[in-house]
Tab-separated table of C-alpha atoms in Angstrom:
chain	number	residue	atom	x	y	z
U	1	MET	CA	-66.625	-25.735	51.996
U	2	LYS	CA	-64.537	-24.300	54.812
U	3	LYS	CA	-61.754	-26.731	53.994
U	4	LYS	CA	-61.424	-25.102	50.591
U	5	LEU	CA	-60.799	-21.732	52.225
U	6	LEU	CA	-57.355	-22.985	53.153
U	7	LEU	CA	-56.774	-25.285	50.226
U	8	VAL	CA	-57.235	-22.710	47.451
U	9	PRO	CA	-54.605	-20.200	48.695
U	10	THR	CA	-52.256	-23.116	49.319
U	11	LEU	CA	-52.582	-24.325	45.757
U	12	ILE	CA	-52.136	-20.792	44.396
U	13	ALA	CA	-49.015	-20.342	46.528
U	14	VAL	CA	-47.516	-23.575	45.239
U	15	ALA	CA	-48.409	-22.600	41.668
U	16	ILE	CA	-46.771	-19.169	41.985
U	17	ILE	CA	-43.516	-20.815	43.038
U	18	VAL	CA	-43.541	-23.943	40.914
U	19	LEU	CA	-45.038	-22.776	37.603
U	20	PRO	CA	-42.307	-20.199	36.773
U	21	LEU	CA	-39.663	-22.829	37.510
U	22	ILE	CA	-41.338	-25.403	35.270
U	23	SER	CA	-41.795	-22.738	32.578
U	24	LEU	CA	-38.089	-21.949	32.766
U	25	LEU	CA	-37.212	-25.613	32.308
U	26	SER	CA	-39.596	-25.850	29.363
U	27	LYS	CA	-37.586	-23.182	27.508
U	28	VAL	CA	-34.302	-25.077	27.800
U	29	SER	CA	-33.010	-26.955	24.786
U	30	TRP	CA	-31.808	-30.000	26.687
U	31	SER	CA	-29.787	-31.465	23.845
U	32	ASN	CA	-27.552	-28.377	23.863
U	33	LEU	CA	-27.357	-28.059	27.637
U	34	LEU	CA	-24.033	-29.792	28.114
U	35	GLY	CA	-22.482	-27.894	25.225
U	36	ASP	CA	-23.879	-24.595	26.502
U	37	ILE	CA	-22.574	-24.950	30.030
U	38	SER	CA	-19.176	-26.181	28.912
U	39	GLU	CA	-18.525	-23.055	26.854
U	40	LEU	CA	-15.463	-21.288	28.208
U	41	ASN	CA	-17.302	-18.337	29.758
U	42	SER	CA	-20.016	-20.569	31.231
U	43	ARG	CA	-17.453	-22.867	32.841
U	44	ARG	CA	-15.474	-19.938	34.207
U	45	ALA	CA	-18.595	-18.335	35.676
U	46	ILE	CA	-19.827	-21.567	37.276
U	47	TRP	CA	-16.423	-22.389	38.729
U	48	LEU	CA	-15.868	-18.835	40.048
U	49	THR	CA	-19.298	-18.822	41.656
U	50	ILE	CA	-18.816	-22.193	43.334
U	51	TRP	CA	-15.399	-21.500	44.835
U	52	SER	CA	-16.049	-17.889	45.820
U	53	SER	CA	-19.354	-18.777	47.518
U	54	THR	CA	-17.742	-21.711	49.294
U	55	ILE	CA	-14.944	-19.547	50.697
U	56	ALA	CA	-17.505	-16.869	51.593
U	57	THR	CA	-19.595	-19.459	53.431
U	58	PHE	CA	-16.546	-20.770	55.283
U	59	ILE	CA	-15.765	-17.230	56.485
U	60	THR	CA	-19.431	-16.791	57.345
U	61	LEU	CA	-19.292	-19.897	59.550
U	62	ILE	CA	-16.134	-18.815	61.372
U	63	LEU	CA	-17.456	-15.320	62.012
U	64	GLY	CA	-21.181	-15.960	62.201
U	65	LEU	CA	-21.288	-18.688	64.853
U	66	PRO	CA	-19.476	-16.690	67.559
U	67	LEU	CA	-21.601	-13.671	66.664
U	68	ALA	CA	-24.800	-15.719	66.955
U	69	TRP	CA	-23.575	-17.092	70.278
U	70	HIS	CA	-22.920	-13.654	71.745
U	71	LEU	CA	-26.224	-12.295	70.464
U	72	SER	CA	-28.129	-15.247	71.922
U	73	ARG	CA	-26.636	-14.677	75.392
U	74	SER	CA	-26.927	-10.921	75.432
U	75	LYS	CA	-29.135	-9.046	77.784
U	76	SER	CA	-27.604	-5.662	77.066
U	77	LYS	CA	-29.348	-3.024	74.968
U	78	VAL	CA	-26.243	-2.413	72.869
U	79	LEU	CA	-26.190	-6.000	71.623
U	80	LYS	CA	-29.923	-5.918	70.947
U	81	ASN	CA	-29.430	-2.934	68.666
U	82	LEU	CA	-26.401	-4.618	67.147
U	83	ARG	CA	-28.633	-7.506	66.108
U	84	VAL	CA	-30.829	-5.168	64.074
U	85	LEU	CA	-27.729	-3.823	62.310
U	86	VAL	CA	-26.298	-7.274	61.658
U	87	LEU	CA	-29.531	-8.436	60.063
U	88	SER	CA	-29.968	-5.334	57.895
U	89	PRO	CA	-28.333	-6.801	54.738
U	90	LEU	CA	-31.402	-9.073	54.600
U	91	VAL	CA	-33.609	-6.137	53.717
U	92	LEU	CA	-31.142	-4.002	51.757
U	93	PRO	CA	-31.708	-3.802	48.006
U	94	PRO	CA	-28.596	-4.963	46.081
U	95	THR	CA	-27.867	-1.441	44.850
U	96	VAL	CA	-27.612	-0.187	48.433
U	97	ALA	CA	-25.444	-3.136	49.448
U	98	GLY	CA	-23.195	-2.472	46.432
U	99	LEU	CA	-22.871	1.231	47.219
U	100	ALA	CA	-22.104	0.454	50.852
U	101	LEU	CA	-19.338	-1.985	49.903
U	102	ILE	CA	-17.821	0.564	47.481
U	103	ALA	CA	-17.966	3.244	50.184
U	104	PHE	CA	-16.239	0.789	52.529
U	105	MET	CA	-13.542	-0.881	50.438
U	106	GLY	CA	-13.431	1.103	47.181
U	107	ARG	CA	-10.282	3.039	46.287
U	108	ASN	CA	-11.870	6.156	47.801
U	109	GLY	CA	-13.620	4.161	50.503
U	110	LEU	CA	-13.499	4.626	54.244
U	111	VAL	CA	-11.061	1.739	54.721
U	112	GLY	CA	-10.158	1.021	51.097
U	113	SER	CA	-8.472	4.411	50.652
U	114	TYR	CA	-5.920	3.640	53.374
U	115	ILE	CA	-5.140	0.244	51.892
U	116	TYR	CA	-4.807	1.819	48.451
U	117	GLU	CA	-2.467	4.536	49.711
U	118	LEU	CA	-0.274	2.072	51.575
U	119	THR	CA	-0.113	-0.741	49.050
U	120	GLY	CA	-1.483	0.553	45.738
U	121	TRP	CA	-3.921	-2.376	45.806
U	122	SER	CA	-7.697	-2.165	45.878
U	123	LEU	CA	-10.328	-4.819	46.376
U	124	PRO	CA	-12.917	-3.958	43.660
U	125	PHE	CA	-12.597	-5.871	40.355
U	126	THR	CA	-10.898	-8.820	42.077
U	127	SER	CA	-12.375	-12.230	42.920
U	128	TRP	CA	-11.987	-11.317	46.591
U	129	ALA	CA	-14.563	-8.575	46.078
U	130	VAL	CA	-16.977	-11.338	45.021
U	131	VAL	CA	-16.092	-13.251	48.207
U	132	LEU	CA	-16.584	-10.209	50.465
U	133	THR	CA	-19.977	-9.508	48.881
U	134	GLY	CA	-20.940	-13.122	49.556
U	135	VAL	CA	-19.937	-12.798	53.220
U	136	PHE	CA	-21.841	-9.501	53.526
U	137	VAL	CA	-25.106	-10.933	52.215
U	138	GLY	CA	-24.675	-14.398	53.766
U	139	LEU	CA	-23.782	-13.517	57.356
U	140	PRO	CA	-27.295	-12.419	58.370
U	141	TYR	CA	-28.778	-15.813	57.394
U	142	MET	CA	-26.206	-17.743	59.416
U	143	THR	CA	-26.573	-15.406	62.384
U	144	LEU	CA	-30.365	-15.334	62.348
U	145	ILE	CA	-30.836	-19.100	62.141
U	146	CYS	CA	-28.113	-20.084	64.603
U	147	GLU	CA	-28.989	-17.413	67.134
U	148	SER	CA	-32.598	-18.523	67.226
U	149	ALA	CA	-31.495	-22.160	67.693
U	150	LEU	CA	-29.045	-21.222	70.475
U	151	ARG	CA	-31.777	-19.338	72.306
U	152	GLN	CA	-34.000	-22.410	72.346
U	153	LEU	CA	-31.377	-24.660	73.937
U	154	PRO	CA	-32.426	-25.969	77.354
U	155	GLN	CA	-30.714	-23.919	80.026
U	156	ASP	CA	-30.074	-26.895	82.384
U	157	VAL	CA	-27.473	-28.500	80.094
U	158	GLU	CA	-25.483	-25.300	80.157
U	159	ASP	CA	-25.972	-24.924	83.926
U	160	ALA	CA	-24.635	-28.437	84.488
U	161	ALA	CA	-21.590	-27.653	82.354
U	162	VAL	CA	-20.973	-24.445	84.262
U	163	ILE	CA	-21.143	-26.362	87.557
U	164	ASP	CA	-18.487	-28.685	86.112
U	165	ARG	CA	-16.341	-25.576	85.551
U	166	VAL	CA	-16.342	-25.685	81.758
U	167	ASP	CA	-14.856	-22.441	80.417
U	168	GLU	CA	-16.743	-20.270	77.959
U	169	PHE	CA	-14.950	-21.401	74.818
U	170	ASP	CA	-15.532	-25.078	75.588
U	171	LEU	CA	-19.134	-24.337	76.470
U	172	PHE	CA	-19.524	-22.840	72.997
U	173	ARG	CA	-17.571	-25.576	71.225
U	174	LEU	CA	-18.520	-28.735	73.124
U	175	VAL	CA	-21.926	-27.986	74.573
U	176	SER	CA	-23.774	-25.430	72.447
U	177	LEU	CA	-22.612	-26.102	68.889
U	178	PRO	CA	-23.261	-29.885	68.822
U	179	GLN	CA	-26.837	-29.245	69.891
U	180	ILE	CA	-27.558	-26.917	66.959
U	181	ARG	CA	-25.941	-29.010	64.203
U	182	SER	CA	-29.071	-28.960	62.050
U	183	SER	CA	-29.395	-25.201	62.265
U	184	ILE	CA	-25.726	-24.767	61.362
U	185	ALA	CA	-26.284	-26.964	58.315
U	186	VAL	CA	-29.320	-24.933	57.268
U	187	GLY	CA	-27.522	-21.638	57.925
U	188	THR	CA	-24.575	-22.842	55.863
U	189	ILE	CA	-26.741	-23.856	52.928
U	190	LEU	CA	-28.791	-20.647	52.990
U	191	SER	CA	-25.687	-18.432	53.215
U	192	TRP	CA	-24.079	-20.382	50.402
U	193	ALA	CA	-27.194	-20.160	48.244
U	194	ARG	CA	-27.485	-16.445	48.918
U	195	ALA	CA	-23.853	-15.949	47.849
U	196	VAL	CA	-24.354	-18.058	44.723
U	197	GLY	CA	-27.423	-16.050	43.712
U	198	GLU	CA	-26.010	-12.603	44.474
U	199	PHE	CA	-26.070	-10.350	41.415
U	200	GLY	CA	-26.571	-6.610	41.818
U	201	ALA	CA	-24.195	-5.821	44.663
U	202	THR	CA	-21.467	-7.981	43.125
U	203	LEU	CA	-21.842	-6.251	39.766
U	204	MET	CA	-21.551	-2.811	41.376
U	205	PHE	CA	-18.673	-3.695	43.666
U	206	ALA	CA	-16.676	-6.288	41.723
U	207	GLY	CA	-17.609	-5.596	38.101
U	208	SER	CA	-18.105	-8.304	35.502
U	209	MET	CA	-15.003	-9.874	33.985
U	210	PRO	CA	-15.067	-13.448	32.680
U	211	GLY	CA	-12.830	-15.666	34.813
U	212	ILE	CA	-12.280	-13.037	37.501
U	213	THR	CA	-15.538	-11.480	38.646
U	214	GLN	CA	-18.239	-12.633	36.230
U	215	THR	CA	-20.444	-14.897	38.324
U	216	TRP	CA	-23.016	-17.473	37.287
U	217	SER	CA	-25.945	-15.062	37.508
U	218	MET	CA	-24.013	-12.327	35.683
U	219	ALA	CA	-23.201	-14.771	32.886
U	220	ILE	CA	-26.917	-15.575	32.575
U	221	TYR	CA	-27.674	-11.858	32.237
U	222	GLN	CA	-24.862	-11.301	29.737
U	223	TYR	CA	-25.785	-14.306	27.576
U	224	LEU	CA	-29.411	-13.128	27.279
U	225	ASP	CA	-28.182	-10.510	24.807
U	226	LEU	CA	-25.739	-12.757	22.996
U	227	GLU	CA	-27.112	-16.310	22.961
U	228	PRO	CA	-30.385	-16.701	24.868
U	229	SER	CA	-30.189	-20.504	24.698
U	230	VAL	CA	-26.980	-20.489	26.760
U	231	ALA	CA	-28.661	-18.184	29.282
U	232	TYR	CA	-31.522	-20.684	29.666
U	233	SER	CA	-29.119	-23.609	29.990
U	234	LEU	CA	-27.120	-21.782	32.676
U	235	ALA	CA	-30.321	-20.813	34.490
U	236	ALA	CA	-31.679	-24.353	34.416
U	237	THR	CA	-28.387	-25.744	35.721
U	238	LEU	CA	-28.411	-23.224	38.558
U	239	LEU	CA	-31.976	-24.202	39.384
U	240	ILE	CA	-31.132	-27.909	39.382
U	241	VAL	CA	-28.066	-27.374	41.591
U	242	ALA	CA	-30.141	-25.264	43.999
U	243	VAL	CA	-32.861	-27.902	44.271
U	244	LEU	CA	-30.299	-30.687	44.769
U	245	VAL	CA	-28.540	-28.715	47.498
U	246	VAL	CA	-31.768	-28.045	49.378
U	247	PHE	CA	-32.764	-31.702	48.909
U	248	SER	CA	-29.457	-32.876	50.378
U	249	VAL	CA	-30.134	-31.099	53.660
U	250	ARG	CA	-33.877	-31.743	53.843
U	251	ASN	CA	-33.530	-33.705	57.108
U	252	SER	CA	-31.599	-30.883	58.737
U	253	ILE	CA	-34.193	-28.388	57.581
U	254	GLU	CA	-36.911	-30.512	59.186
U	255	ARG	CA	-35.007	-30.729	62.461
U	256	ALA	CA	-33.982	-27.058	62.481
U	257	PHE	CA	-37.526	-25.825	62.086
U	258	ARG	CA	-39.155	-28.327	64.428
P	1	MET	CA	-61.891	16.000	25.621
P	2	ARG	CA	-60.214	12.771	26.737
P	3	LYS	CA	-56.469	12.639	27.119
P	4	THR	CA	-54.470	10.306	24.907
P	5	THR	CA	-51.316	8.725	26.247
P	6	VAL	CA	-48.445	8.177	23.837
P	7	LYS	CA	-45.962	5.567	24.983
P	8	VAL	CA	-42.363	6.217	24.032
P	9	PHE	CA	-39.663	3.530	24.483
P	10	ALA	CA	-36.193	5.017	24.110
P	11	ALA	CA	-32.548	4.061	24.583
P	12	SER	CA	-31.427	5.180	28.027
P	13	SER	CA	-28.857	7.616	26.591
P	14	LEU	CA	-31.840	9.827	25.639
P	15	THR	CA	-33.212	9.997	29.202
P	16	ALA	CA	-32.160	13.569	30.001
P	17	GLU	CA	-33.302	15.173	26.755
P	18	LEU	CA	-36.672	13.416	26.509
P	19	SER	CA	-37.450	13.959	30.202
P	20	GLU	CA	-36.846	17.668	29.717
P	21	PHE	CA	-38.957	17.680	26.563
P	22	GLN	CA	-41.917	15.905	28.204
P	23	PRO	CA	-43.413	18.728	30.369
P	24	ILE	CA	-42.879	21.302	27.618
P	25	TYR	CA	-44.690	19.146	25.092
P	26	GLU	CA	-47.487	18.214	27.479
P	27	SER	CA	-48.226	21.814	28.436
P	28	ALA	CA	-48.357	22.770	24.744
P	29	HIS	CA	-50.600	19.775	23.921
P	30	GLN	CA	-53.205	19.561	26.677
P	31	ASN	CA	-54.854	16.456	25.167
P	32	THR	CA	-51.727	14.358	25.086
P	33	SER	CA	-49.700	12.901	27.892
P	34	LEU	CA	-46.406	11.144	27.310
P	35	SER	CA	-45.308	7.973	28.998
P	36	LEU	CA	-41.537	7.528	28.725
P	37	SER	CA	-39.787	4.220	29.242
P	38	PHE	CA	-35.980	4.087	29.140
P	39	GLY	CA	-33.642	1.123	29.053
P	40	GLY	CA	-30.989	-0.697	27.073
P	41	SER	CA	-32.119	-0.975	23.437
P	42	SER	CA	-31.929	-4.770	23.402
P	43	ASN	CA	-33.977	-4.947	26.577
P	44	LEU	CA	-36.665	-2.599	25.240
P	45	ALA	CA	-36.714	-4.463	21.922
P	46	THR	CA	-37.401	-7.751	23.713
P	47	GLN	CA	-40.196	-6.114	25.698
P	48	ILE	CA	-41.814	-4.762	22.517
P	49	LYS	CA	-41.454	-8.109	20.768
P	50	ASN	CA	-43.208	-9.697	23.748
P	51	GLY	CA	-46.130	-7.285	23.447
P	52	ALA	CA	-45.201	-4.206	25.495
P	53	PRO	CA	-47.493	-1.377	24.307
P	54	ALA	CA	-45.000	1.014	22.687
P	55	ASP	CA	-46.134	3.683	20.205
P	56	VAL	CA	-42.674	5.048	19.453
P	57	PHE	CA	-39.358	3.223	19.725
P	58	ILE	CA	-35.954	4.908	19.536
P	59	SER	CA	-33.226	2.274	19.406
P	60	ALA	CA	-29.443	2.637	19.579
P	61	SER	CA	-28.981	-0.254	17.185
P	62	LEU	CA	-30.593	-1.416	13.953
P	63	GLU	CA	-30.432	-5.029	15.069
P	64	ASP	CA	-32.525	-4.298	18.166
P	65	MET	CA	-34.950	-2.339	16.006
P	66	GLN	CA	-35.441	-5.416	13.839
P	67	THR	CA	-36.026	-7.526	16.942
P	68	ALA	CA	-38.737	-5.101	18.041
P	69	LEU	CA	-40.418	-5.035	14.614
P	70	ASN	CA	-40.349	-8.836	14.490
P	71	GLY	CA	-40.993	-8.946	10.750
P	72	ARG	CA	-43.475	-6.056	10.591
P	73	LYS	CA	-42.843	-3.801	7.589
P	74	ILE	CA	-42.615	-0.305	9.053
P	75	LYS	CA	-40.449	2.572	7.882
P	76	VAL	CA	-37.375	2.959	10.092
P	77	THR	CA	-35.830	6.439	10.173
P	78	PRO	CA	-32.146	6.982	10.962
P	79	TYR	CA	-32.466	9.537	13.729
P	80	LEU	CA	-29.226	10.485	15.468
P	81	SER	CA	-25.728	9.366	16.094
P	82	ASN	CA	-23.578	9.122	19.156
P	83	ARG	CA	-20.024	7.934	19.550
P	84	ILE	CA	-18.006	6.109	22.127
P	85	VAL	CA	-15.155	8.103	23.626
P	86	LEU	CA	-12.668	7.467	26.391
P	87	ALA	CA	-13.945	9.400	29.409
P	88	VAL	CA	-11.702	10.426	32.290
P	89	PRO	CA	-12.166	12.744	35.275
P	90	THR	CA	-11.267	16.358	34.394
P	91	TYR	CA	-8.177	16.222	36.637
P	92	SER	CA	-6.865	12.967	35.118
P	93	LYS	CA	-3.345	12.737	33.671
P	94	ILE	CA	-4.607	10.479	30.882
P	95	ASN	CA	-4.602	12.384	27.598
P	96	LYS	CA	-4.661	9.813	24.851
P	97	ILE	CA	-5.958	6.283	24.456
P	98	SER	CA	-2.439	4.827	24.463
P	99	ASP	CA	-2.068	6.180	28.029
P	100	LEU	CA	-4.152	3.192	29.163
P	101	THR	CA	-1.220	1.287	30.623
P	102	SER	CA	-1.583	-1.707	32.901
P	103	ASP	CA	-1.602	0.422	36.072
P	104	VAL	CA	-4.698	2.295	34.877
P	105	ILE	CA	-8.030	0.819	35.940
P	106	TRP	CA	-10.336	1.124	32.938
P	107	ILE	CA	-13.598	-0.521	31.933
P	108	GLN	CA	-15.923	-0.799	28.957
P	109	CYS	CA	-19.326	-2.290	28.122
P	110	ALA	CA	-19.582	-6.012	27.320
P	111	HIS	CA	-18.861	-6.963	23.711
P	112	GLU	CA	-22.490	-7.837	22.971
P	113	VAL	CA	-24.125	-4.512	23.929
P	114	PRO	CA	-23.936	-1.563	21.471
P	115	CYS	CA	-21.626	0.578	23.637
P	116	GLY	CA	-19.160	-2.301	24.038
P	117	ASN	CA	-19.328	-3.302	20.422
P	118	ALA	CA	-18.486	0.250	19.337
P	119	ALA	CA	-15.613	0.470	21.833
P	120	ASP	CA	-14.205	-2.796	20.434
P	121	ARG	CA	-14.320	-1.389	16.904
P	122	GLY	CA	-12.345	1.660	18.019
P	123	LEU	CA	-9.846	-0.275	20.143
P	124	ALA	CA	-9.122	-2.686	17.298
P	125	VAL	CA	-6.899	-0.069	15.626
P	126	GLU	CA	-5.404	1.502	18.765
P	127	SER	CA	-2.272	0.094	20.306
P	128	ILE	CA	-2.905	-0.508	23.990
P	129	LYS	CA	-1.430	-3.360	25.953
P	130	SER	CA	-3.693	-3.415	29.015
P	131	MET	CA	-7.015	-5.174	29.608
P	132	PRO	CA	-10.294	-3.769	30.911
P	133	LYS	CA	-11.053	-4.579	34.555
P	134	SER	CA	-14.711	-5.167	33.841
P	135	LEU	CA	-17.055	-5.726	30.894
P	136	GLU	CA	-20.177	-3.971	32.122
P	137	PRO	CA	-23.671	-5.051	31.076
P	138	SER	CA	-24.815	-1.488	30.351
P	139	VAL	CA	-23.459	1.980	29.730
P	140	ALA	CA	-25.303	3.139	32.849
P	141	SER	CA	-23.299	0.885	35.179
P	142	THR	CA	-20.110	1.888	33.325
P	143	VAL	CA	-20.764	5.603	33.841
P	144	ALA	CA	-21.687	4.998	37.494
P	145	LYS	CA	-18.322	3.330	38.196
P	146	LEU	CA	-16.450	6.213	36.576
P	147	LEU	CA	-18.406	8.891	38.434
P	148	SER	CA	-17.980	7.100	41.774
P	149	GLY	CA	-14.200	7.062	41.314
P	150	SER	CA	-14.005	3.261	41.229
P	151	VAL	CA	-12.147	3.407	37.911
P	152	ASP	CA	-9.687	5.801	36.235
P	153	ALA	CA	-11.227	5.723	32.778
P	154	ALA	CA	-14.170	4.226	30.878
P	155	PHE	CA	-15.419	3.957	27.317
P	156	ILE	CA	-18.836	5.617	27.316
P	157	TYR	CA	-20.991	7.754	25.023
P	158	ASN	CA	-19.952	11.270	24.153
P	159	THR	CA	-23.357	12.449	25.415
P	160	ASP	CA	-22.628	10.920	28.845
P	161	VAL	CA	-19.470	13.020	29.039
P	162	MET	CA	-21.362	16.168	27.949
P	163	ALA	CA	-24.017	15.561	30.588
P	164	ASN	CA	-21.267	15.434	33.253
P	165	SER	CA	-18.956	18.031	31.727
P	166	ASP	CA	-18.130	19.466	35.155
P	167	LYS	CA	-16.597	16.138	36.204
P	168	LEU	CA	-15.550	14.353	33.017
P	169	ARG	CA	-13.716	15.084	29.803
P	170	ALA	CA	-13.639	13.092	26.579
P	171	ILE	CA	-10.641	11.694	24.726
P	172	GLN	CA	-11.374	10.891	21.082
P	173	PHE	CA	-10.307	7.805	19.165
P	174	SER	CA	-7.790	8.465	16.402
P	175	ASP	CA	-10.571	7.484	13.986
P	176	PRO	CA	-13.821	8.669	15.636
P	177	SER	CA	-15.981	7.294	12.812
P	178	ARG	CA	-15.196	3.739	13.938
P	179	THR	CA	-17.060	4.147	17.223
P	180	LYS	CA	-20.139	5.810	15.768
P	181	VAL	CA	-23.489	4.423	16.929
P	182	THR	CA	-26.620	5.262	14.912
P	183	TYR	CA	-30.044	5.608	16.535
P	184	PHE	CA	-33.211	4.667	14.689
P	185	TYR	CA	-36.741	6.011	15.087
P	186	VAL	CA	-39.945	4.147	14.403
P	187	THR	CA	-43.662	4.681	15.056
P	188	LEU	CA	-45.334	1.385	15.882
P	189	ASN	CA	-48.954	2.627	15.935
P	190	ILE	CA	-50.904	5.225	13.988
P	191	SER	CA	-52.906	8.036	15.598
P	192	PRO	CA	-53.003	11.838	15.244
P	193	ALA	CA	-51.333	12.213	18.671
P	194	ILE	CA	-48.481	9.879	17.736
P	195	HIS	CA	-48.047	11.618	14.393
P	196	ASN	CA	-47.918	15.009	16.079
P	197	LEU	CA	-45.348	13.862	18.632
P	198	SER	CA	-43.160	12.331	15.931
P	199	THR	CA	-43.282	15.561	13.923
P	200	HIS	CA	-41.921	17.363	16.984
P	201	LEU	CA	-39.272	14.807	17.873
P	202	LEU	CA	-38.010	14.722	14.279
P	203	SER	CA	-38.173	18.514	13.845
P	204	ALA	CA	-35.158	20.780	13.422
P	205	PRO	CA	-35.606	22.621	16.760
P	206	PHE	CA	-35.587	19.368	18.760
P	207	ARG	CA	-32.620	18.061	16.800
P	208	ARG	CA	-30.782	21.247	17.778
P	209	ILE	CA	-31.403	20.422	21.459
P	210	LEU	CA	-30.051	16.928	20.872
P	211	LYS	CA	-27.021	18.356	19.057
P	212	LYS	CA	-26.287	20.541	22.074
P	213	ALA	CA	-26.330	17.415	24.245
P	214	GLY	CA	-23.617	15.896	22.081
P	215	PHE	CA	-25.589	13.834	19.563
P	216	GLY	CA	-24.653	14.015	15.889
P	217	ALA	CA	-26.477	13.604	12.601
P	218	PRO	CA	-27.252	9.999	11.614
């Protein structure tokens, strides 16, 4: 009897996650799937999403790993408070994230207004706005996962390296990073997935223009009004890609969370 | 006596007027309370088709109305009209639609939503050589980008301009009839409370309020 106390919530939890996904797949007309996703606007949206999220993730890696490293080694109060700030995009609703990015890089934005005055160029409504949004929402995942892994590294390896007079950059590059490979892989995949799935903030900040700023998830939303079957095909493809990506790093996930 | 709740689903362009009407109506009719739900017409229509409990539906397109009715034979009343205009900030140097050159950042709704469809009809006979920077999924996100200063100009409803007349001004199409959008009214259930509400919403005094907000006759 007591065994069931744990089993029933477990089954309900699995059902809440799996049943909507199966229901989504059941609505897809599979014979039209290839035709639906090769329509011009579908292809453009998929391609834009893949390359912009990949660039965003690359930037996230370059910026996020050093940040995670510094946070993991900090004992100062300033850095502790910085961590809370860095992680805040995790809990921000997309509308707030979108407004913040407009206030930052919009034509009248804190930084964007200077760029606009000097060059006449502004970031919103360009593909780079999609990339920046991806970095903004992805960085916290990379930082959170890698910082926690760096903190758990055994101190004696680092001490030995310090005795051998390894400088800080090499300590980071040659000693710390190789030990958290799995966490970096998981952080990369999660940041990438977060960028791929981003919708609200991108719409507010970058707009929705096929081929330039209309992402995969925006195309799904747009097609719901026009041709629902294409929306379902695009959604199912996104789901399949997401599952495949997670599946491809399943070993890393196991190691990272051990 | 028990209170009856009447559920009204209405196109989001009616938000201001119906929200103002609600407390006035409720204080005059102590037994009735109104529940207002606003959204894009196509969105609301899908909700109703899927069983959302609407008593009254005001749609900005006939097609969405038919989606909501899903084959039910109910009398649909042409209710109001609105039109798409080019909206610019009051201080803007843009004065006619052909001023939309390639260095102007302008946006419109996506082709498949009513506000975008109407803008397309108007633009088809104007001669402009630039492209929109974004095809927005709703008029709400279009207006928001204009009000936040992200864009120089946007094709939105005349009533949106009237509601922000301190910040925006409207530039008409050379043939305004091309961008007309007609709203339709339907009662989906029958009760004395619903009947009474409909009588008020369709009455001349309330239509005068709507006219002041920039709506026209159907």
